[in-house]
């Protein structure tokens, strides 16, 4: 059974406090990463990607840019095999558009640090289902409203325990399981598991 009003209030308070503290503490790292991106490739330092948030609200999810400029246009030049993988998983195991700095950022998940701003704004939470694009949402079928009933997260059950190491059907099952059973203890376990997964470099793309 999903947590009640007290859980969601506590969750929001934790989101604001933790995201604000981390943004301040990590500000030197943000500066270093921004300089590395700006000096090694053309394009903006921060990439804004439209995703679907709680209740179907469109949000601009922030990330450090890890791809070449005009990466979206490059999809038209994918090989048939790459197109099939993209349509199935919405990502490539070996994406030719990723920059050298981008690979390091993705491997360490540092590219997602700007999403702490999304958390502070209330568009995302520290823990929740990962936000999806409109095409991904269609895969949820009759479960779309169920999936969109909670705030998407910086990390989540799938992100912490499987990441790119599972197919999309299993990912959806894991995300919906979290939606149905979210609670404070599970959130803490997911955060700890995410730290372990990131430090070990498992499943990052």
Coordinates of C-alpha atoms in Angstrom, one line a residue:
X1 CA 0.0 0.0 0.0
X2 CA 1.4 3.4 -1.0
X3 CA 2.3 5.9 1.8
X4 CA -0.3 8.3 3.0
X5 CA -0.3 12.2 3.3
X6 CA 2.3 12.2 6.1
X7 CA 4.7 10.2 3.9
X8 CA 4.3 12.6 0.9
X9 CA 4.7 15.7 3.1
X10 CA 7.9 14.2 4.7
X11 CA 9.2 13.2 1.3
X12 CA 8.8 16.8 0.0
X13 CA 10.5 18.3 3.0
X14 CA 13.4 15.9 2.5
X15 CA 13.6 16.7 -1.2
X16 CA 13.9 20.4 -0.6
X17 CA 16.5 20.1 2.2
X18 CA 18.7 17.5 0.6
X19 CA 18.6 19.0 -2.9
X20 CA 19.4 22.5 -1.6
X21 CA 22.3 21.3 0.5
X22 CA 23.7 19.2 -2.3
X23 CA 23.5 22.0 -4.8
X24 CA 25.6 24.2 -2.5
X25 CA 28.1 21.5 -1.5
X26 CA 28.6 20.3 -5.1
X27 CA 28.8 23.8 -6.7
X28 CA 32.6 23.5 -7.3
X29 CA 32.0 20.2 -9.1
X30 CA 29.3 21.7 -11.2
X31 CA 31.8 24.4 -12.2
X32 CA 34.5 21.9 -13.2
X33 CA 32.1 19.8 -15.2
X34 CA 30.7 22.8 -17.0
X35 CA 34.2 24.0 -18.0
X36 CA 35.1 20.5 -19.3
X37 CA 32.0 20.3 -21.4
X38 CA 32.4 23.9 -22.8
X39 CA 36.1 23.4 -23.6
X40 CA 35.7 20.0 -25.4
X41 CA 32.6 20.3 -27.6
X42 CA 30.2 22.8 -29.1
X43 CA 26.8 23.4 -27.7
X44 CA 25.2 24.4 -24.4
X45 CA 26.5 23.0 -21.1
X46 CA 23.1 22.1 -19.8
X47 CA 20.7 20.0 -21.9
X48 CA 17.0 20.4 -21.4
X49 CA 14.9 17.4 -22.3
X50 CA 11.1 17.4 -22.3
X51 CA 9.7 14.6 -20.2
X52 CA 6.3 13.8 -18.8
X53 CA 5.9 14.4 -15.1
X54 CA 3.2 13.8 -12.5
X55 CA -0.4 14.0 -13.8
X56 CA 0.9 14.4 -17.4
X57 CA 2.7 17.7 -16.8
X58 CA 5.5 18.4 -19.3
X59 CA 8.7 19.2 -17.5
X60 CA 12.2 20.1 -18.8
X61 CA 14.6 17.6 -17.2
X62 CA 18.0 19.1 -16.8
X63 CA 21.3 17.2 -17.5
X64 CA 24.8 18.1 -18.3
X65 CA 25.1 17.7 -22.1
X66 CA 26.8 14.4 -22.9
X67 CA 26.2 14.3 -26.7
X68 CA 27.3 16.2 -29.7
X69 CA 25.5 19.3 -30.9
X70 CA 22.2 18.5 -32.8
X71 CA 22.2 14.9 -31.5
X72 CA 18.5 14.5 -32.1
X73 CA 19.0 15.1 -35.9
X74 CA 21.6 12.3 -35.9
X75 CA 18.9 9.7 -35.2
X76 CA 18.0 9.8 -38.9
X77 CA 21.4 8.4 -39.7
X78 CA 21.2 5.4 -37.4
X79 CA 21.8 2.0 -38.9
X80 CA 18.7 -0.4 -39.0
X81 CA 20.1 -2.2 -36.0
X82 CA 20.5 1.0 -34.0
X83 CA 17.0 2.1 -35.0
X84 CA 15.5 -1.1 -33.7
X85 CA 17.5 -0.8 -30.4
X86 CA 16.4 2.8 -30.1
X87 CA 12.7 2.0 -30.7
X88 CA 12.8 -0.8 -28.1
X89 CA 14.8 0.8 -25.3
X90 CA 14.9 4.5 -26.2
X91 CA 18.7 4.4 -25.8
X92 CA 21.7 2.7 -27.4
X93 CA 24.3 0.6 -25.6
X94 CA 27.0 2.1 -27.8
X95 CA 25.7 5.5 -28.8
X96 CA 28.0 7.2 -31.4
X97 CA 26.6 10.7 -30.5
X98 CA 28.2 10.7 -27.0
X99 CA 31.2 12.8 -26.4
X100 CA 34.4 11.6 -24.6
X101 CA 33.5 13.7 -21.6
X102 CA 30.0 12.6 -21.9
X103 CA 30.9 8.9 -21.5
X104 CA 32.7 9.7 -18.3
X105 CA 29.7 11.7 -17.0
X106 CA 27.3 8.9 -17.9
X107 CA 29.5 6.2 -16.4
X108 CA 29.5 8.0 -13.1
X109 CA 25.9 9.4 -13.5
X110 CA 27.3 12.9 -12.9
X111 CA 25.4 14.0 -16.0
X112 CA 22.2 13.8 -13.9
X113 CA 23.3 16.2 -11.1
X114 CA 21.5 19.2 -12.6
X115 CA 18.2 17.4 -11.9
X116 CA 18.7 18.5 -8.2
X117 CA 17.3 21.8 -9.5
X118 CA 14.2 19.9 -10.8
X119 CA 13.9 18.3 -7.3
X120 CA 14.1 21.7 -5.6
X121 CA 11.4 23.1 -8.0
X122 CA 9.1 20.2 -7.1
X123 CA 9.1 18.9 -10.6
X124 CA 10.9 15.7 -9.5
X125 CA 11.7 13.9 -6.2
X126 CA 14.9 12.3 -5.0
X127 CA 13.2 8.9 -5.4
X128 CA 10.4 8.0 -7.8
X129 CA 9.9 6.4 -11.3
X130 CA 12.2 7.9 -13.9
X131 CA 10.5 10.6 -16.0
X132 CA 9.8 9.4 -19.6
X133 CA 9.2 10.9 -23.0
X134 CA 5.8 10.8 -24.6
X135 CA 6.6 7.8 -26.8
X136 CA 7.8 5.8 -23.8
X137 CA 4.6 6.7 -21.9
X138 CA 2.6 4.9 -24.6
X139 CA 4.3 1.6 -23.6
X140 CA 2.5 1.8 -20.3
X141 CA -0.9 1.4 -22.0
X142 CA -3.7 1.2 -19.5
X143 CA -1.2 1.8 -16.7
X144 CA -0.3 5.3 -17.9
X145 CA -2.4 7.2 -15.2
X146 CA -1.1 4.9 -12.5
X147 CA 2.5 5.6 -13.6
X148 CA 1.8 9.4 -13.6
X149 CA 0.2 9.4 -10.2
X150 CA 3.5 10.1 -8.4
X151 CA 6.3 12.6 -8.9
X152 CA 9.1 11.2 -11.0
X153 CA 12.5 10.7 -9.4
X154 CA 16.2 11.5 -9.7
X155 CA 16.6 7.8 -9.0
X156 CA 14.2 5.0 -8.4
X157 CA 13.7 1.2 -8.0
X158 CA 14.7 0.4 -11.6
X159 CA 17.5 3.0 -11.6
X160 CA 19.0 1.6 -8.4
X161 CA 18.7 -2.1 -9.0
X162 CA 18.7 -2.7 -12.8
X163 CA 19.4 0.4 -14.9
X164 CA 20.4 -0.6 -18.4
X165 CA 20.7 -4.3 -17.4
X166 CA 17.1 -5.2 -18.1
X167 CA 14.6 -4.9 -20.9
X168 CA 11.9 -2.3 -21.0
X169 CA 9.1 -4.6 -19.9
X170 CA 10.9 -5.4 -16.6
X171 CA 11.7 -1.7 -16.2
X172 CA 7.9 -0.9 -16.4
X173 CA 7.1 -3.6 -13.9
X174 CA 9.6 -2.3 -11.4
X175 CA 8.5 1.3 -11.8
X176 CA 4.8 0.4 -11.2
X177 CA 5.8 -1.7 -8.2
X178 CA 7.3 1.4 -6.7
X179 CA 4.2 3.4 -7.5
X180 CA 2.0 0.9 -5.7
X181 CA 4.2 0.4 -2.6
X182 CA 6.2 3.7 -2.1
X183 CA 7.2 4.3 1.5
X184 CA 9.9 6.1 3.4
X185 CA 12.0 3.0 4.3
X186 CA 12.0 1.9 0.7
X187 CA 13.1 5.4 -0.4
X188 CA 16.1 5.2 1.9
X189 CA 17.0 1.7 0.7
X190 CA 16.8 2.9 -2.9
X191 CA 19.0 5.9 -2.2
X192 CA 21.6 3.7 -0.6
X193 CA 21.4 1.2 -3.4
X194 CA 21.8 4.0 -6.0
X195 CA 25.0 5.2 -4.3
X196 CA 26.4 1.7 -4.4
X197 CA 25.4 1.1 -8.0
X198 CA 26.9 4.4 -9.1
X199 CA 30.2 3.9 -7.2
X200 CA 30.5 0.4 -8.9
X201 CA 29.7 1.9 -12.3
X202 CA 27.0 -0.7 -13.0
X203 CA 24.5 -0.4 -15.8
X204 CA 25.3 3.2 -16.7
X205 CA 24.7 4.4 -20.3

